[in-house]
mmCIF file of C-alpha atoms in Angstrom:
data_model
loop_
_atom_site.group_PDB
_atom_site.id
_atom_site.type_symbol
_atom_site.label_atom_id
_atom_site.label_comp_id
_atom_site.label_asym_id
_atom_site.label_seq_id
_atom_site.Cartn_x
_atom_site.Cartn_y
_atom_site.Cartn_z
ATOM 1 C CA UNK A 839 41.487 -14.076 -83.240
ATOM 2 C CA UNK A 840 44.503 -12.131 -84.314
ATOM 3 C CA UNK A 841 47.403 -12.927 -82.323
ATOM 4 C CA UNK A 842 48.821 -10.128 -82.207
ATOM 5 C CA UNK A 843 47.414 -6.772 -82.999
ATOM 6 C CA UNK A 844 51.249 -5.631 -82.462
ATOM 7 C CA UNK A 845 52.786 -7.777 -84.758
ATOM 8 C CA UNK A 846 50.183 -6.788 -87.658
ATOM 9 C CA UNK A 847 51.024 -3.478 -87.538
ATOM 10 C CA UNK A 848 54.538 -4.492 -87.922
ATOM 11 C CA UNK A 849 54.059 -6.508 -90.625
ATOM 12 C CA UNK A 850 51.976 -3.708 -92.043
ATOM 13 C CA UNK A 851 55.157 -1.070 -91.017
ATOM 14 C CA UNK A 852 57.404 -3.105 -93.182
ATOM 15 C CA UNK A 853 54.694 -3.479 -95.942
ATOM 16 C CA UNK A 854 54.416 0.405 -96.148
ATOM 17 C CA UNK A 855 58.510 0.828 -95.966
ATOM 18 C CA UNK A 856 59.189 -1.853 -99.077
ATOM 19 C CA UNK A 857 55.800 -0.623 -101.061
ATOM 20 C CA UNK A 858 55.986 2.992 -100.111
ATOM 21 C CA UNK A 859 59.526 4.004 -99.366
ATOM 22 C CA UNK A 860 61.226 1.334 -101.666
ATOM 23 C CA UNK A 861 62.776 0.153 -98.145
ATOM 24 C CA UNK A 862 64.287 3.724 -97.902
ATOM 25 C CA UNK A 863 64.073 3.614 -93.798
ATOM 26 C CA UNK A 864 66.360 6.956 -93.224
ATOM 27 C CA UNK A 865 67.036 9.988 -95.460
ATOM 28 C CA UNK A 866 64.458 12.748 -96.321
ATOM 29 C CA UNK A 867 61.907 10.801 -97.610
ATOM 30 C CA UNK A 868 62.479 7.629 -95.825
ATOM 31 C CA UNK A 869 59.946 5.762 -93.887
ATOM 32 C CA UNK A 870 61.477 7.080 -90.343
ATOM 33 C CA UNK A 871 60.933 10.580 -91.709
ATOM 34 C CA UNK A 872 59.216 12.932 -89.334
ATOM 35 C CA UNK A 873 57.064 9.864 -88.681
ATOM 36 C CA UNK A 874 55.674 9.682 -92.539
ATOM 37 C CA UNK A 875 55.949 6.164 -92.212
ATOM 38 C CA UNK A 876 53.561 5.450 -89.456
ATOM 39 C CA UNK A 877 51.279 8.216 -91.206
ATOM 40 C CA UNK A 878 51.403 6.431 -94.409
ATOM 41 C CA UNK A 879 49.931 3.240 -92.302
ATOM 42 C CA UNK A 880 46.804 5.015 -91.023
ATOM 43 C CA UNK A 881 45.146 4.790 -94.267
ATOM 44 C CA UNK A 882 45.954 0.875 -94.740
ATOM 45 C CA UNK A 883 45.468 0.222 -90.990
ATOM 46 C CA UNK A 884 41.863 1.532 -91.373
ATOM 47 C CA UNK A 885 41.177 -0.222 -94.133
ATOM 48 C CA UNK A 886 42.279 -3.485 -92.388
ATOM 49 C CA UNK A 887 39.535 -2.803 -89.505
ATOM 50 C CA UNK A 888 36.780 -2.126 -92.060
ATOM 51 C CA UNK A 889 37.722 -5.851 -94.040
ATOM 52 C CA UNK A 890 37.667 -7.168 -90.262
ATOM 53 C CA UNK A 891 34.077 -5.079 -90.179
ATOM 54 C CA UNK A 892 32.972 -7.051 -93.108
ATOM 55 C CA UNK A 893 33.923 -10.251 -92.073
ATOM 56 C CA UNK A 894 32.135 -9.878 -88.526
ATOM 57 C CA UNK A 895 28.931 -9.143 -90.547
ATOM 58 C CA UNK A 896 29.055 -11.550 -93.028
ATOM 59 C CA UNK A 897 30.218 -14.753 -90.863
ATOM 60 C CA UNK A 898 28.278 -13.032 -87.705
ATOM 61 C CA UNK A 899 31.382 -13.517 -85.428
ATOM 62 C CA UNK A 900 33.318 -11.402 -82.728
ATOM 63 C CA UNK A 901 36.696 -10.646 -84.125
ATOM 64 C CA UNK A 902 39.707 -10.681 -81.162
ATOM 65 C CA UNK A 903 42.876 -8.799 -81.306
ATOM 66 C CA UNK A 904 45.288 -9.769 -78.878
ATOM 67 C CA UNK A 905 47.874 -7.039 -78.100
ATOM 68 C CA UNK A 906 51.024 -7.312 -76.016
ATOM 69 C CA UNK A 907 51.411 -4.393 -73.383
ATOM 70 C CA UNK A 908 53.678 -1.662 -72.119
ATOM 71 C CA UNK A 909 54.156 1.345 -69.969
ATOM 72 C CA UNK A 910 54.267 4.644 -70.863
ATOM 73 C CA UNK A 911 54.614 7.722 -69.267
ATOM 74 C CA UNK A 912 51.558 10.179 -69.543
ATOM 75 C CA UNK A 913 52.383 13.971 -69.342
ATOM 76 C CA UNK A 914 49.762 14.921 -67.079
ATOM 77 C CA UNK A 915 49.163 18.939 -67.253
ATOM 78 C CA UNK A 916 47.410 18.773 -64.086
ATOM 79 C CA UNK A 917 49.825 17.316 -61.683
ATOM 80 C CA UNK A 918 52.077 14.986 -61.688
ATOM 81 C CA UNK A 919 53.358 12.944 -64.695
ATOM 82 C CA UNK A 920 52.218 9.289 -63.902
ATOM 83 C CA UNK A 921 52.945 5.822 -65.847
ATOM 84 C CA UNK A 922 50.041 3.851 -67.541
ATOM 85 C CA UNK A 923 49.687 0.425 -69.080
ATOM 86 C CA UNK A 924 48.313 -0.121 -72.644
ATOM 87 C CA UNK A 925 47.816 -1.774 -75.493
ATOM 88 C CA UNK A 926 51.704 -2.232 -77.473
ATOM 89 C CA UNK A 927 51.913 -0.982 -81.025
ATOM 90 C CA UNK A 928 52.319 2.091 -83.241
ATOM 91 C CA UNK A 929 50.701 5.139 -81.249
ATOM 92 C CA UNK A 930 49.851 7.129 -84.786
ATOM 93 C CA UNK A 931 47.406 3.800 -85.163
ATOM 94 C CA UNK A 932 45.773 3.145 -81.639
ATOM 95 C CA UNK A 933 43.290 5.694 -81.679
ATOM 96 C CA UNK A 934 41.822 4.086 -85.237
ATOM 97 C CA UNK A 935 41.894 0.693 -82.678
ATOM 98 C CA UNK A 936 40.493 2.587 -79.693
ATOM 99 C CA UNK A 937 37.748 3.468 -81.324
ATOM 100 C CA UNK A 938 36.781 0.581 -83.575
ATOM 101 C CA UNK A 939 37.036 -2.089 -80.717
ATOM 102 C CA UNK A 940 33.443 -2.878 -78.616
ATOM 103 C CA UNK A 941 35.794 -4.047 -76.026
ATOM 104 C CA UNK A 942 39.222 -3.514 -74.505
ATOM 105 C CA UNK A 943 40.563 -5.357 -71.611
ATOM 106 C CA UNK A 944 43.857 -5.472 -69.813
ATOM 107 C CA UNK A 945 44.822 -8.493 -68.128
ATOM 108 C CA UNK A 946 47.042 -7.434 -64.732
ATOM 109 C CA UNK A 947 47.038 -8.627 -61.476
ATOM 110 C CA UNK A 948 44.899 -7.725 -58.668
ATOM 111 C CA UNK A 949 47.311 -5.041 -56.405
ATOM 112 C CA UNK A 950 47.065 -2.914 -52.938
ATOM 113 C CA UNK A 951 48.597 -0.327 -51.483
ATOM 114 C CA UNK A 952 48.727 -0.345 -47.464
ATOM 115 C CA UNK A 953 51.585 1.814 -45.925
ATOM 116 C CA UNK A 954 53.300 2.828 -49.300
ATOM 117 C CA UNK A 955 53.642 -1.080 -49.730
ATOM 118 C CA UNK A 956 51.952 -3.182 -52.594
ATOM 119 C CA UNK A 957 50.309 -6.353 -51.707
ATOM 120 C CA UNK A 958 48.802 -8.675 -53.381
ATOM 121 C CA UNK A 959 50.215 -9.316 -56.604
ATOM 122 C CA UNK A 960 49.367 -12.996 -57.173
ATOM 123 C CA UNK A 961 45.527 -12.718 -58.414
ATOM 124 C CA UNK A 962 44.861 -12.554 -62.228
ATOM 125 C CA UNK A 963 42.030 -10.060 -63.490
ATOM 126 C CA UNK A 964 41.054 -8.609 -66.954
ATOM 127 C CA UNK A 965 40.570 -4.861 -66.506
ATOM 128 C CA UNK A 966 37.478 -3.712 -68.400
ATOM 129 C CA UNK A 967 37.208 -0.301 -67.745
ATOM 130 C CA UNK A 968 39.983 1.455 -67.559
ATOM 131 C CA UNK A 969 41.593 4.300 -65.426
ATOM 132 C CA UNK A 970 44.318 6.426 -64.856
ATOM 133 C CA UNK A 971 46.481 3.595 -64.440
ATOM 134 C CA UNK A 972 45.447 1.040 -67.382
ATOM 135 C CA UNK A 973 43.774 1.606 -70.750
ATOM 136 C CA UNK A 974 40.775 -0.074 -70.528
ATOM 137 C CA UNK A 975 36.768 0.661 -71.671
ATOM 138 C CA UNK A 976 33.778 -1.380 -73.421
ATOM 139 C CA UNK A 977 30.325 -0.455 -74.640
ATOM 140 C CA UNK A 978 28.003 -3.082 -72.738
ATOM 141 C CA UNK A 979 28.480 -1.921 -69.279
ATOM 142 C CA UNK A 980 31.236 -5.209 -68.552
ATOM 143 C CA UNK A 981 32.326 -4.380 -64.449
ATOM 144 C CA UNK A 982 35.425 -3.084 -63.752
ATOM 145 C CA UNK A 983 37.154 -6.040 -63.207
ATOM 146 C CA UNK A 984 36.583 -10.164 -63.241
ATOM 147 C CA UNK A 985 38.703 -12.361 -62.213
ATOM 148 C CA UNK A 986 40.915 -14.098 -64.767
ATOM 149 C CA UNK A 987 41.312 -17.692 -63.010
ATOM 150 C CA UNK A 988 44.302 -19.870 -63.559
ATOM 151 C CA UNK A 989 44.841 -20.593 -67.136
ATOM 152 C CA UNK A 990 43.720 -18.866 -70.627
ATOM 153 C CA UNK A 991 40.378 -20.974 -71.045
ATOM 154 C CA UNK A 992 39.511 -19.910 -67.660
ATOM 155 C CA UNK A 993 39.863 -16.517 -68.208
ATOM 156 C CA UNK A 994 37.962 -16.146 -71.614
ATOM 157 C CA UNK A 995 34.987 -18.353 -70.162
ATOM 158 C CA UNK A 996 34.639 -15.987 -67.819
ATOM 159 C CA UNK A 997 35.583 -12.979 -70.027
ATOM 160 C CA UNK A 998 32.423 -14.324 -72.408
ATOM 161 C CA UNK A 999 29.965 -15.123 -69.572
ATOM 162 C CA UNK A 1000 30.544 -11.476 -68.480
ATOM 163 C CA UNK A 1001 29.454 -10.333 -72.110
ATOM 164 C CA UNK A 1002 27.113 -12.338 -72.772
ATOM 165 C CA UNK A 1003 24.994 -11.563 -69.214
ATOM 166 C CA UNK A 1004 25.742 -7.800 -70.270
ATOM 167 C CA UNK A 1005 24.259 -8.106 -73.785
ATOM 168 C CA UNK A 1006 21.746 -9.833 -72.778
ATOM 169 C CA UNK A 1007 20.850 -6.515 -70.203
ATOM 170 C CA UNK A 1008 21.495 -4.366 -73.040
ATOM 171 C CA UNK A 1009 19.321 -6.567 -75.264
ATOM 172 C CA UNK A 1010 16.487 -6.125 -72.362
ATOM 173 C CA UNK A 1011 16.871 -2.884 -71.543
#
């Protein structure tokens, strides 16, 4: 478990700016530089995901990276702009994430909408597939939602009875 993606790929940002842009942060060539600082990461980011490859095969473990959240707005060229909660972190990296992880939950609360009001509010879930709303997906067929319980052990026992029962299908099928 890496607690947290995030903060990786910070300590990887400020890696790249002393190795790569002898701490040179502004200026022409500086890490903040039409974003050649976050480029510069890809290539060690993706590296780090292959090692973490290597040692799932090797040790035959899941590997778990926790990632803080935020909201961002999505440009929507087909109506109106909307907001969307995902995974914290530097944006040039997430789609090297997106696609490398099996699984990506959100954990939110269960919400309604009756008469332009939210209700609700109070129930914990883990999103598993997402929408236009959260970043979300997996590759076993996890529902759309399970209920994340009271506490963190709750939530990942249920979180890993859910994959289990769906690998187990996929295993079957």
């Amino acid at each position: 478990v890496i607690d947290t993606a995030n903060g990786a790929e910070r300590l990887l940002a400020d890696w790249v700016l002393r190795e790569e842009f002898d701490g040179q942060m502004g200026g022409k060539n500086g890490y903040g530089s039409y974003g050649k600082g976050d480029l510069a990461c890809i290539r060690h980011w993706g590296e780090f995901l292959r090692e973490l490859d290597r040692v799932r095969g090797k040790r035959r473990m899941s590997i778990v990276l926790l990632a803080h959240s935020k909201i961002k707005s999505v440009n929507n060229p087909e109506g109106e702009d909307y907001d969307q909660l995902r995974p914290e972190g530097i944006d040039k990296l997430w789609p090297l994430t997106h696609k490398w992880a099996s699984v990506i939950a959100a954990g939110t609360y269960r919400v309604a909408v009756k008469d332009d009001k939210a209700q609700g509010g109070r129930e914990r879930v883990i999103r598993l597939q997402g929408n236009a709303a959260v970043v979300a997906g997996n590759r076993y067929g996890l529902p759309e939602t399970v209920n994340a319980g009271g506490t963190p052990a709750a939530a990942f026992a249920t979180f890993a009875r859910e994959l289990q029962k769906a690998k187990k299908a996929q295993a079957n099928a």
